[in-house]
Every structure is written in C-alpha cells, then in structure tokens.
Amino acid sequence: MHQALKTLSPDAQIGVLFVIVFGLLLVGSVALFVHSMREFDDTQTNERHRNDVADLSRVLRSSWLLIFVFWLAWMAGDISRLLLFALGSFFALREFLTLSPTRQSDHRSLVMAFFVVLPVQYWLIGTQQIGLFTVFVPVYVFVALPVASALAGDPENFLARNAKLQWGIMVCVYGMSHVPALLLLDFSARNYQGKGAFLVFFLVFVVQTCMIVQHLVTRRLKRAPSIPDISKSFNWYSWGL
C-alpha cells in the first residue's frame, strides 16, 4: 500500500488523502446520527445526552468546514486560491473589528488595513516574495498604522486602539495568509516538489485533532469547562493530558 502510494503523483496522493478524510468524516457523521437516536427514560440523562450530541455536532461541523475549505483551496488555481483566502481574511478582520470599538479618527487606519495591507500581503504571496511577505506586517505595518492614526490627531485610547487593529491584522491577515503561502511554496528538493498541500493538511490535521481529542477527554472525565462563556468543552486538565 505504502509503495503503491509513493508511485502516484503528488496530486493523486493528495486526492487519495481527501478520499480517506472525507470517508472518515462521513463515518463519524453517520455514527453521531445513530447515537443521537438514543432515548432515555430519565429526563436529566436525556437532556445531558442531547447536549453531548449538540457539542459533538458542532465539532464535526467545524471539521467538515475546515476540510471543505482546504479542498476548495487545493482544487482552485493559484489566483483563485489567493482570492479565496484574501476574501476570508477580509471577513475575518471585519468580524474581529466589530468586537473592537473604533473612533472616527481610526478611519484612515482602517482603510489602510482593508485596502492596502490586505491586498499587498496576498500580492507578495502571489509573486512569491517570501522574504518581504514574512516581515511586511510585523515590521512595516506595525510602524505605519500608529503613524497614520497619530496624524488624525486623536490621542484618546491611542495605544489600545492601535493594538487592537495591529493584532487583528496579525491574526486575520498575516496568520491566514500563511495557508496559501504553504500551498505555493516551491521546494528545491525534487522529492518534495508540488507537495505544499501536505503541509497545509498537517496544519489542519494537528489543530482539529487537538480540538477533538480535548473535547472527548473533557466529556470522558466529566469535568466542568474552565471558560464556559468562551467554550463549553475546554478544560485545563483535559488540555494538559
């Protein structure tokens, strides 16, 4: 089996990988559906069972979403792939900033973030200027945004306002842009050419596996969530295990 997979092209290997992952998710979805059909005579037990099913459903939906987006990015061409993740960064940054109150004086910095920083970051990826891509946001943008904000002449909560915008860009633009960057990465070694998708799959696999395992361990140990307002399943003890 292993030798047969090694003889396939990188695209064929990734295709087989997707078939396996989608198959596992389908099996998990069917198993959860069968599990949800169980009924208990005790009202409290039945309520707890429904809550457990709802929590597992949310985890499974997030897994489907991550793999589906990854699949779309792999199927799309280089330009479509960049546009897909640039659009994702745009909406992610917009949602981030809706949680961070801004002032009228931040208008110039916000325009720069959405219509200068974001497109330039993805343009650097598309042109494979990896050296500049890695330092553009954490060095140049982190200096330029406070300057643009200072020119508006509003000193109220200056540091807090700029810190929120800077780290919104760091998470939603800089962080997300690394996914298409991995897909476009050109390895010099012959055996690794065209296999950037494996790096993205490893990233998605590690993140999602950690979340699912932590969720299942928390349910198994029956411990209360550490931060219930943020996550109904996160527990420091199960996370440490």
PDB file of C-alpha atoms in Angstrom:
ATOM      1  CA  MET A   1       0.000   0.000   0.000  1.00  0.00           C
ATOM      2  CA  HIS A   2       2.725   2.446   1.005  1.00  0.00           C
ATOM      3  CA  GLN A   3       4.820   1.620  -2.077  1.00  0.00           C
ATOM      4  CA  ALA A   4       1.768   1.989  -4.325  1.00  0.00           C
ATOM      5  CA  LEU A   5       1.069   5.462  -2.911  1.00  0.00           C
ATOM      6  CA  LYS A   6       4.696   6.512  -3.426  1.00  0.00           C
ATOM      7  CA  THR A   7       4.426   5.737  -7.136  1.00  0.00           C
ATOM      8  CA  LEU A   8       1.496   8.169  -7.531  1.00  0.00           C
ATOM      9  CA  SER A   9       1.916  11.798  -8.499  1.00  0.00           C
ATOM     10  CA  PRO A  10       1.628  14.422  -5.709  1.00  0.00           C
ATOM     11  CA  ASP A  11      -1.850  15.441  -6.936  1.00  0.00           C
ATOM     12  CA  ALA A  12      -3.007  11.810  -6.911  1.00  0.00           C
ATOM     13  CA  GLN A  13      -1.594  11.299  -3.401  1.00  0.00           C
ATOM     14  CA  ILE A  14      -3.455  14.354  -2.123  1.00  0.00           C
ATOM     15  CA  GLY A  15      -6.618  13.133  -3.869  1.00  0.00           C
ATOM     16  CA  VAL A  16      -6.375   9.799  -2.055  1.00  0.00           C
ATOM     17  CA  LEU A  17      -5.815  11.682   1.195  1.00  0.00           C
ATOM     18  CA  PHE A  18      -9.013  13.668   0.670  1.00  0.00           C
ATOM     19  CA  VAL A  19     -10.975  10.492  -0.072  1.00  0.00           C
ATOM     20  CA  ILE A  20      -9.755   8.982   3.226  1.00  0.00           C
ATOM     21  CA  VAL A  21     -10.511  12.128   5.259  1.00  0.00           C
ATOM     22  CA  PHE A  22     -13.956  12.668   3.760  1.00  0.00           C
ATOM     23  CA  GLY A  23     -14.674   8.973   4.313  1.00  0.00           C
ATOM     24  CA  LEU A  24     -13.734   9.214   7.987  1.00  0.00           C
ATOM     25  CA  LEU A  25     -15.872  12.326   8.429  1.00  0.00           C
ATOM     26  CA  LEU A  26     -18.794  10.588   6.756  1.00  0.00           C
ATOM     27  CA  VAL A  27     -18.436   7.584   9.062  1.00  0.00           C
ATOM     28  CA  GLY A  28     -18.280   9.941  12.045  1.00  0.00           C
ATOM     29  CA  SER A  29     -21.411  11.781  10.879  1.00  0.00           C
ATOM     30  CA  VAL A  30     -23.357   8.543  10.464  1.00  0.00           C
ATOM     31  CA  ALA A  31     -22.192   7.287  13.878  1.00  0.00           C
ATOM     32  CA  LEU A  32     -23.255  10.563  15.508  1.00  0.00           C
ATOM     33  CA  PHE A  33     -26.651  10.399  13.806  1.00  0.00           C
ATOM     34  CA  VAL A  34     -27.209   6.845  15.096  1.00  0.00           C
ATOM     35  CA  HIS A  35     -26.029   7.934  18.566  1.00  0.00           C
ATOM     36  CA  SER A  36     -28.478  10.868  18.538  1.00  0.00           C
ATOM     37  CA  MET A  37     -31.414   8.490  18.056  1.00  0.00           C
ATOM     38  CA  ARG A  38     -30.973   7.043  21.550  1.00  0.00           C
ATOM     39  CA  GLU A  39     -33.632   7.899  24.100  1.00  0.00           C
ATOM     40  CA  PHE A  40     -33.500   7.663  27.910  1.00  0.00           C
ATOM     41  CA  ASP A  41     -36.320   7.384  30.388  1.00  0.00           C
ATOM     42  CA  ASP A  42     -34.687   9.758  32.832  1.00  0.00           C
ATOM     43  CA  THR A  43     -35.314  13.395  31.820  1.00  0.00           C
ATOM     44  CA  GLN A  44     -31.986  14.661  33.175  1.00  0.00           C
ATOM     45  CA  THR A  45     -30.000  11.931  31.408  1.00  0.00           C
ATOM     46  CA  ASN A  46     -31.893  12.589  28.192  1.00  0.00           C
ATOM     47  CA  GLU A  47     -31.115  16.322  28.409  1.00  0.00           C
ATOM     48  CA  ARG A  48     -27.430  15.631  29.044  1.00  0.00           C
ATOM     49  CA  HIS A  49     -27.407  13.245  26.074  1.00  0.00           C
ATOM     50  CA  ARG A  50     -28.865  15.924  23.775  1.00  0.00           C
ATOM     51  CA  ASN A  51     -26.290  18.455  24.959  1.00  0.00           C
ATOM     52  CA  ASP A  52     -23.461  15.987  24.276  1.00  0.00           C
ATOM     53  CA  VAL A  53     -24.810  15.311  20.788  1.00  0.00           C
ATOM     54  CA  ALA A  54     -25.081  19.058  20.113  1.00  0.00           C
ATOM     55  CA  ASP A  55     -21.466  19.608  21.237  1.00  0.00           C
ATOM     56  CA  LEU A  56     -20.183  16.768  19.067  1.00  0.00           C
ATOM     57  CA  SER A  57     -22.213  18.081  16.138  1.00  0.00           C
ATOM     58  CA  ARG A  58     -20.520  21.470  16.423  1.00  0.00           C
ATOM     59  CA  VAL A  59     -17.081  19.851  16.462  1.00  0.00           C
ATOM     60  CA  LEU A  60     -17.960  17.690  13.468  1.00  0.00           C
ATOM     61  CA  ARG A  61     -19.338  20.650  11.517  1.00  0.00           C
ATOM     62  CA  SER A  62     -16.160  22.626  12.117  1.00  0.00           C
ATOM     63  CA  SER A  63     -14.140  19.638  10.857  1.00  0.00           C
ATOM     64  CA  TRP A  64     -16.250  19.425   7.710  1.00  0.00           C
ATOM     65  CA  LEU A  65     -15.845  23.161   7.149  1.00  0.00           C
ATOM     66  CA  LEU A  66     -12.052  23.133   7.562  1.00  0.00           C
ATOM     67  CA  ILE A  67     -11.570  20.182   5.234  1.00  0.00           C
ATOM     68  CA  PHE A  68     -14.011  21.594   2.676  1.00  0.00           C
ATOM     69  CA  VAL A  69     -12.209  24.954   2.574  1.00  0.00           C
ATOM     70  CA  PHE A  70      -8.889  23.139   2.265  1.00  0.00           C
ATOM     71  CA  TRP A  71     -10.329  21.048  -0.579  1.00  0.00           C
ATOM     72  CA  LEU A  72     -11.581  24.177  -2.391  1.00  0.00           C
ATOM     73  CA  ALA A  73      -8.172  25.810  -1.997  1.00  0.00           C
ATOM     74  CA  TRP A  74      -6.463  22.724  -3.427  1.00  0.00           C
ATOM     75  CA  MET A  75      -8.887  22.449  -6.370  1.00  0.00           C
ATOM     76  CA  ALA A  76      -8.674  26.145  -7.267  1.00  0.00           C
ATOM     77  CA  GLY A  77      -5.878  27.633  -9.319  1.00  0.00           C
ATOM     78  CA  ASP A  78      -3.216  29.866  -7.817  1.00  0.00           C
ATOM     79  CA  ILE A  79      -5.129  33.113  -8.441  1.00  0.00           C
ATOM     80  CA  SER A  80      -8.472  31.691  -7.255  1.00  0.00           C
ATOM     81  CA  ARG A  81      -6.739  30.275  -4.177  1.00  0.00           C
ATOM     82  CA  LEU A  82      -5.297  33.650  -3.244  1.00  0.00           C
ATOM     83  CA  LEU A  83      -8.646  35.376  -3.810  1.00  0.00           C
ATOM     84  CA  LEU A  84     -10.416  32.765  -1.661  1.00  0.00           C
ATOM     85  CA  PHE A  85      -8.136  33.298   1.332  1.00  0.00           C
ATOM     86  CA  ALA A  86      -7.961  37.064   0.799  1.00  0.00           C
ATOM     87  CA  LEU A  87     -11.755  37.149   0.965  1.00  0.00           C
ATOM     88  CA  GLY A  88     -11.636  35.013   4.112  1.00  0.00           C
ATOM     89  CA  SER A  89      -9.126  37.419   5.670  1.00  0.00           C
ATOM     90  CA  PHE A  90     -11.334  40.372   4.759  1.00  0.00           C
ATOM     91  CA  PHE A  91     -14.414  38.974   6.504  1.00  0.00           C
ATOM     92  CA  ALA A  92     -12.394  37.656   9.457  1.00  0.00           C
ATOM     93  CA  LEU A  93     -10.837  41.090  10.005  1.00  0.00           C
ATOM     94  CA  ARG A  94     -14.226  42.753   9.685  1.00  0.00           C
ATOM     95  CA  GLU A  95     -15.694  40.436  12.341  1.00  0.00           C
ATOM     96  CA  PHE A  96     -12.669  40.999  14.582  1.00  0.00           C
ATOM     97  CA  LEU A  97     -13.053  44.777  14.392  1.00  0.00           C
ATOM     98  CA  THR A  98     -16.782  44.659  15.114  1.00  0.00           C
ATOM     99  CA  LEU A  99     -15.757  43.417  18.566  1.00  0.00           C
ATOM    100  CA  SER A 100     -13.277  46.280  18.935  1.00  0.00           C
ATOM    101  CA  PRO A 101     -14.943  49.712  19.118  1.00  0.00           C
ATOM    102  CA  THR A 102     -13.301  52.256  16.827  1.00  0.00           C
ATOM    103  CA  ARG A 103     -13.457  56.038  16.572  1.00  0.00           C
ATOM    104  CA  GLN A 104     -13.910  58.372  13.650  1.00  0.00           C
ATOM    105  CA  SER A 105     -10.201  59.171  13.779  1.00  0.00           C
ATOM    106  CA  ASP A 106      -9.418  55.486  13.036  1.00  0.00           C
ATOM    107  CA  HIS A 107     -10.959  55.747   9.571  1.00  0.00           C
ATOM    108  CA  ARG A 108      -7.608  56.282   7.854  1.00  0.00           C
ATOM    109  CA  SER A 109      -6.001  53.298   9.586  1.00  0.00           C
ATOM    110  CA  LEU A 110      -8.993  51.072   8.801  1.00  0.00           C
ATOM    111  CA  VAL A 111      -8.886  51.987   5.118  1.00  0.00           C
ATOM    112  CA  MET A 112      -5.172  51.212   5.090  1.00  0.00           C
ATOM    113  CA  ALA A 113      -5.765  47.845   6.795  1.00  0.00           C
ATOM    114  CA  PHE A 114      -8.523  46.659   4.437  1.00  0.00           C
ATOM    115  CA  PHE A 115      -7.484  48.181   1.124  1.00  0.00           C
ATOM    116  CA  VAL A 116      -3.692  48.433   1.340  1.00  0.00           C
ATOM    117  CA  VAL A 117      -2.256  45.963   3.853  1.00  0.00           C
ATOM    118  CA  LEU A 118      -4.515  43.015   2.958  1.00  0.00           C
ATOM    119  CA  PRO A 119      -4.109  43.133  -0.842  1.00  0.00           C
ATOM    120  CA  VAL A 120      -0.367  43.845  -0.621  1.00  0.00           C
ATOM    121  CA  GLN A 121       0.152  40.873   1.720  1.00  0.00           C
ATOM    122  CA  TYR A 122      -1.539  38.486  -0.713  1.00  0.00           C
ATOM    123  CA  TRP A 123       0.178  40.086  -3.694  1.00  0.00           C
ATOM    124  CA  LEU A 124       3.524  39.345  -2.059  1.00  0.00           C
ATOM    125  CA  ILE A 125       2.469  35.700  -1.762  1.00  0.00           C
ATOM    126  CA  GLY A 126       1.316  35.544  -5.375  1.00  0.00           C
ATOM    127  CA  THR A 127       4.609  36.953  -6.592  1.00  0.00           C
ATOM    128  CA  GLN A 128       6.473  34.609  -4.197  1.00  0.00           C
ATOM    129  CA  GLN A 129       8.392  37.395  -2.464  1.00  0.00           C
ATOM    130  CA  ILE A 130       8.697  35.247   0.649  1.00  0.00           C
ATOM    131  CA  GLY A 131      11.349  37.388   2.334  1.00  0.00           C
ATOM    132  CA  LEU A 132       9.205  40.547   2.233  1.00  0.00           C
ATOM    133  CA  PHE A 133       5.995  38.605   2.905  1.00  0.00           C
ATOM    134  CA  THR A 134       7.296  37.400   6.285  1.00  0.00           C
ATOM    135  CA  VAL A 135       8.211  40.888   7.569  1.00  0.00           C
ATOM    136  CA  PHE A 136       5.698  43.178   5.830  1.00  0.00           C
ATOM    137  CA  VAL A 137       3.010  43.051   8.548  1.00  0.00           C
ATOM    138  CA  PRO A 138       5.029  42.574  11.773  1.00  0.00           C
ATOM    139  CA  VAL A 139       7.611  45.232  10.835  1.00  0.00           C
ATOM    140  CA  TYR A 140       6.389  47.788   8.286  1.00  0.00           C
ATOM    141  CA  VAL A 141       2.642  47.696   9.000  1.00  0.00           C
ATOM    142  CA  PHE A 142       3.140  47.770  12.764  1.00  0.00           C
ATOM    143  CA  VAL A 143       5.048  51.034  12.299  1.00  0.00           C
ATOM    144  CA  ALA A 144       2.837  52.594   9.603  1.00  0.00           C
ATOM    145  CA  LEU A 145      -0.540  52.128  11.313  1.00  0.00           C
ATOM    146  CA  PRO A 146       0.262  54.111  14.502  1.00  0.00           C
ATOM    147  CA  VAL A 147       1.708  56.877  12.344  1.00  0.00           C
ATOM    148  CA  ALA A 148      -1.482  57.055  10.273  1.00  0.00           C
ATOM    149  CA  SER A 149      -3.538  57.065  13.465  1.00  0.00           C
ATOM    150  CA  ALA A 150      -1.412  59.777  15.056  1.00  0.00           C
ATOM    151  CA  LEU A 151      -1.880  62.024  12.028  1.00  0.00           C
ATOM    152  CA  ALA A 152      -5.627  62.009  12.773  1.00  0.00           C
ATOM    153  CA  GLY A 153      -4.853  63.972  15.956  1.00  0.00           C
ATOM    154  CA  ASP A 154      -6.907  61.886  18.392  1.00  0.00           C
ATOM    155  CA  PRO A 155      -4.874  60.807  21.455  1.00  0.00           C
ATOM    156  CA  GLU A 156      -7.765  59.176  23.367  1.00  0.00           C
ATOM    157  CA  ASN A 157      -7.027  55.452  23.996  1.00  0.00           C
ATOM    158  CA  PHE A 158      -4.349  55.693  21.323  1.00  0.00           C
ATOM    159  CA  LEU A 159      -2.363  52.625  22.377  1.00  0.00           C
ATOM    160  CA  ALA A 160      -5.402  50.392  22.931  1.00  0.00           C
ATOM    161  CA  ARG A 161      -6.992  51.319  19.594  1.00  0.00           C
ATOM    162  CA  ASN A 162      -3.835  50.685  17.619  1.00  0.00           C
ATOM    163  CA  ALA A 163      -3.004  47.468  19.468  1.00  0.00           C
ATOM    164  CA  LYS A 164      -6.422  46.019  18.590  1.00  0.00           C
ATOM    165  CA  LEU A 165      -6.067  46.891  14.930  1.00  0.00           C
ATOM    166  CA  GLN A 166      -2.480  45.656  14.733  1.00  0.00           C
ATOM    167  CA  TRP A 167      -3.251  42.279  16.254  1.00  0.00           C
ATOM    168  CA  GLY A 168      -6.430  41.973  14.236  1.00  0.00           C
ATOM    169  CA  ILE A 169      -4.262  42.254  11.134  1.00  0.00           C
ATOM    170  CA  MET A 170      -1.718  39.859  12.601  1.00  0.00           C
ATOM    171  CA  VAL A 171      -4.323  37.149  13.252  1.00  0.00           C
ATOM    172  CA  CYS A 172      -6.763  37.629  10.375  1.00  0.00           C
ATOM    173  CA  VAL A 173      -4.391  38.670   7.582  1.00  0.00           C
ATOM    174  CA  TYR A 174      -0.854  37.626   8.434  1.00  0.00           C
ATOM    175  CA  GLY A 175      -1.835  34.317  10.026  1.00  0.00           C
ATOM    176  CA  MET A 176      -4.378  33.263   7.390  1.00  0.00           C
ATOM    177  CA  SER A 177      -2.112  34.263   4.520  1.00  0.00           C
ATOM    178  CA  HIS A 178       0.340  31.540   5.507  1.00  0.00           C
ATOM    179  CA  VAL A 179      -2.075  28.866   4.246  1.00  0.00           C
ATOM    180  CA  PRO A 180      -1.887  29.830   0.546  1.00  0.00           C
ATOM    181  CA  ALA A 181       1.796  30.599   1.098  1.00  0.00           C
ATOM    182  CA  LEU A 182       2.349  26.957   2.080  1.00  0.00           C
ATOM    183  CA  LEU A 183       0.407  25.802  -0.981  1.00  0.00           C
ATOM    184  CA  LEU A 184       2.569  27.940  -3.268  1.00  0.00           C
ATOM    185  CA  LEU A 185       5.850  27.120  -1.551  1.00  0.00           C
ATOM    186  CA  ASP A 186       8.396  25.878  -4.078  1.00  0.00           C
ATOM    187  CA  PHE A 187      10.712  23.245  -2.585  1.00  0.00           C
ATOM    188  CA  SER A 188      14.181  22.900  -4.045  1.00  0.00           C
ATOM    189  CA  ALA A 189      14.371  19.168  -3.272  1.00  0.00           C
ATOM    190  CA  ARG A 190      12.969  17.105  -6.138  1.00  0.00           C
ATOM    191  CA  ASN A 191      11.095  14.625  -3.916  1.00  0.00           C
ATOM    192  CA  TYR A 192       9.082  17.427  -2.280  1.00  0.00           C
ATOM    193  CA  GLN A 193       8.055  19.441  -5.331  1.00  0.00           C
ATOM    194  CA  GLY A 194       4.304  20.014  -5.634  1.00  0.00           C
ATOM    195  CA  LYS A 195       3.654  18.744  -2.106  1.00  0.00           C
ATOM    196  CA  GLY A 196       2.889  22.020  -0.346  1.00  0.00           C
ATOM    197  CA  ALA A 197      -0.690  20.826   0.203  1.00  0.00           C
ATOM    198  CA  PHE A 198       0.654  18.190   2.602  1.00  0.00           C
ATOM    199  CA  LEU A 199       1.946  20.988   4.850  1.00  0.00           C
ATOM    200  CA  VAL A 200      -1.495  22.610   4.934  1.00  0.00           C
ATOM    201  CA  PHE A 201      -3.121  19.260   5.626  1.00  0.00           C
ATOM    202  CA  PHE A 202      -0.701  18.686   8.506  1.00  0.00           C
ATOM    203  CA  LEU A 203      -1.604  22.124   9.904  1.00  0.00           C
ATOM    204  CA  VAL A 204      -5.355  21.454   9.688  1.00  0.00           C
ATOM    205  CA  PHE A 205      -4.949  17.895  10.994  1.00  0.00           C
ATOM    206  CA  VAL A 206      -2.968  18.938  14.082  1.00  0.00           C
ATOM    207  CA  VAL A 207      -5.302  21.813  15.009  1.00  0.00           C
ATOM    208  CA  GLN A 208      -8.516  19.868  14.508  1.00  0.00           C
ATOM    209  CA  THR A 209      -7.221  16.675  16.144  1.00  0.00           C
ATOM    210  CA  CYS A 210      -6.164  18.635  19.251  1.00  0.00           C
ATOM    211  CA  MET A 211      -9.615  20.215  19.479  1.00  0.00           C
ATOM    212  CA  ILE A 212     -11.486  16.914  19.043  1.00  0.00           C
ATOM    213  CA  VAL A 213      -9.281  14.955  21.461  1.00  0.00           C
ATOM    214  CA  GLN A 214      -9.519  17.686  24.102  1.00  0.00           C
ATOM    215  CA  HIS A 215     -13.309  17.728  23.671  1.00  0.00           C
ATOM    216  CA  LEU A 216     -13.620  13.948  24.013  1.00  0.00           C
ATOM    217  CA  VAL A 217     -11.315  13.816  27.052  1.00  0.00           C
ATOM    218  CA  THR A 218     -13.345  16.540  28.770  1.00  0.00           C
ATOM    219  CA  ARG A 219     -16.552  14.576  28.182  1.00  0.00           C
ATOM    220  CA  ARG A 220     -14.925  11.363  29.385  1.00  0.00           C
ATOM    221  CA  LEU A 221     -13.636  12.930  32.600  1.00  0.00           C
ATOM    222  CA  LYS A 222     -16.909  14.816  33.138  1.00  0.00           C
ATOM    223  CA  ARG A 223     -15.142  17.984  34.235  1.00  0.00           C
ATOM    224  CA  ALA A 224     -16.725  21.418  34.131  1.00  0.00           C
ATOM    225  CA  PRO A 225     -15.433  23.781  31.405  1.00  0.00           C
ATOM    226  CA  SER A 226     -12.775  26.233  32.560  1.00  0.00           C
ATOM    227  CA  ILE A 227     -14.097  29.126  30.460  1.00  0.00           C
ATOM    228  CA  PRO A 228     -17.800  28.349  29.831  1.00  0.00           C
ATOM    229  CA  ASP A 229     -18.544  31.734  28.249  1.00  0.00           C
ATOM    230  CA  ILE A 230     -15.950  31.020  25.540  1.00  0.00           C
ATOM    231  CA  SER A 231     -16.022  27.235  25.145  1.00  0.00           C
ATOM    232  CA  LYS A 232     -18.369  24.628  26.595  1.00  0.00           C
ATOM    233  CA  SER A 233     -15.743  21.887  26.293  1.00  0.00           C
ATOM    234  CA  PHE A 234     -12.365  23.488  27.088  1.00  0.00           C
ATOM    235  CA  ASN A 235     -10.861  22.316  30.358  1.00  0.00           C
ATOM    236  CA  TRP A 236      -7.291  22.964  31.526  1.00  0.00           C
ATOM    237  CA  TYR A 237      -6.892  19.479  32.996  1.00  0.00           C
ATOM    238  CA  SER A 238      -8.008  17.650  29.831  1.00  0.00           C
ATOM    239  CA  TRP A 239      -5.968  20.022  27.688  1.00  0.00           C
ATOM    240  CA  GLY A 240      -2.876  19.216  29.760  1.00  0.00           C
ATOM    241  CA  LEU A 241      -3.462  15.496  29.326  1.00  0.00           C
TER     242      LEU A 241
END
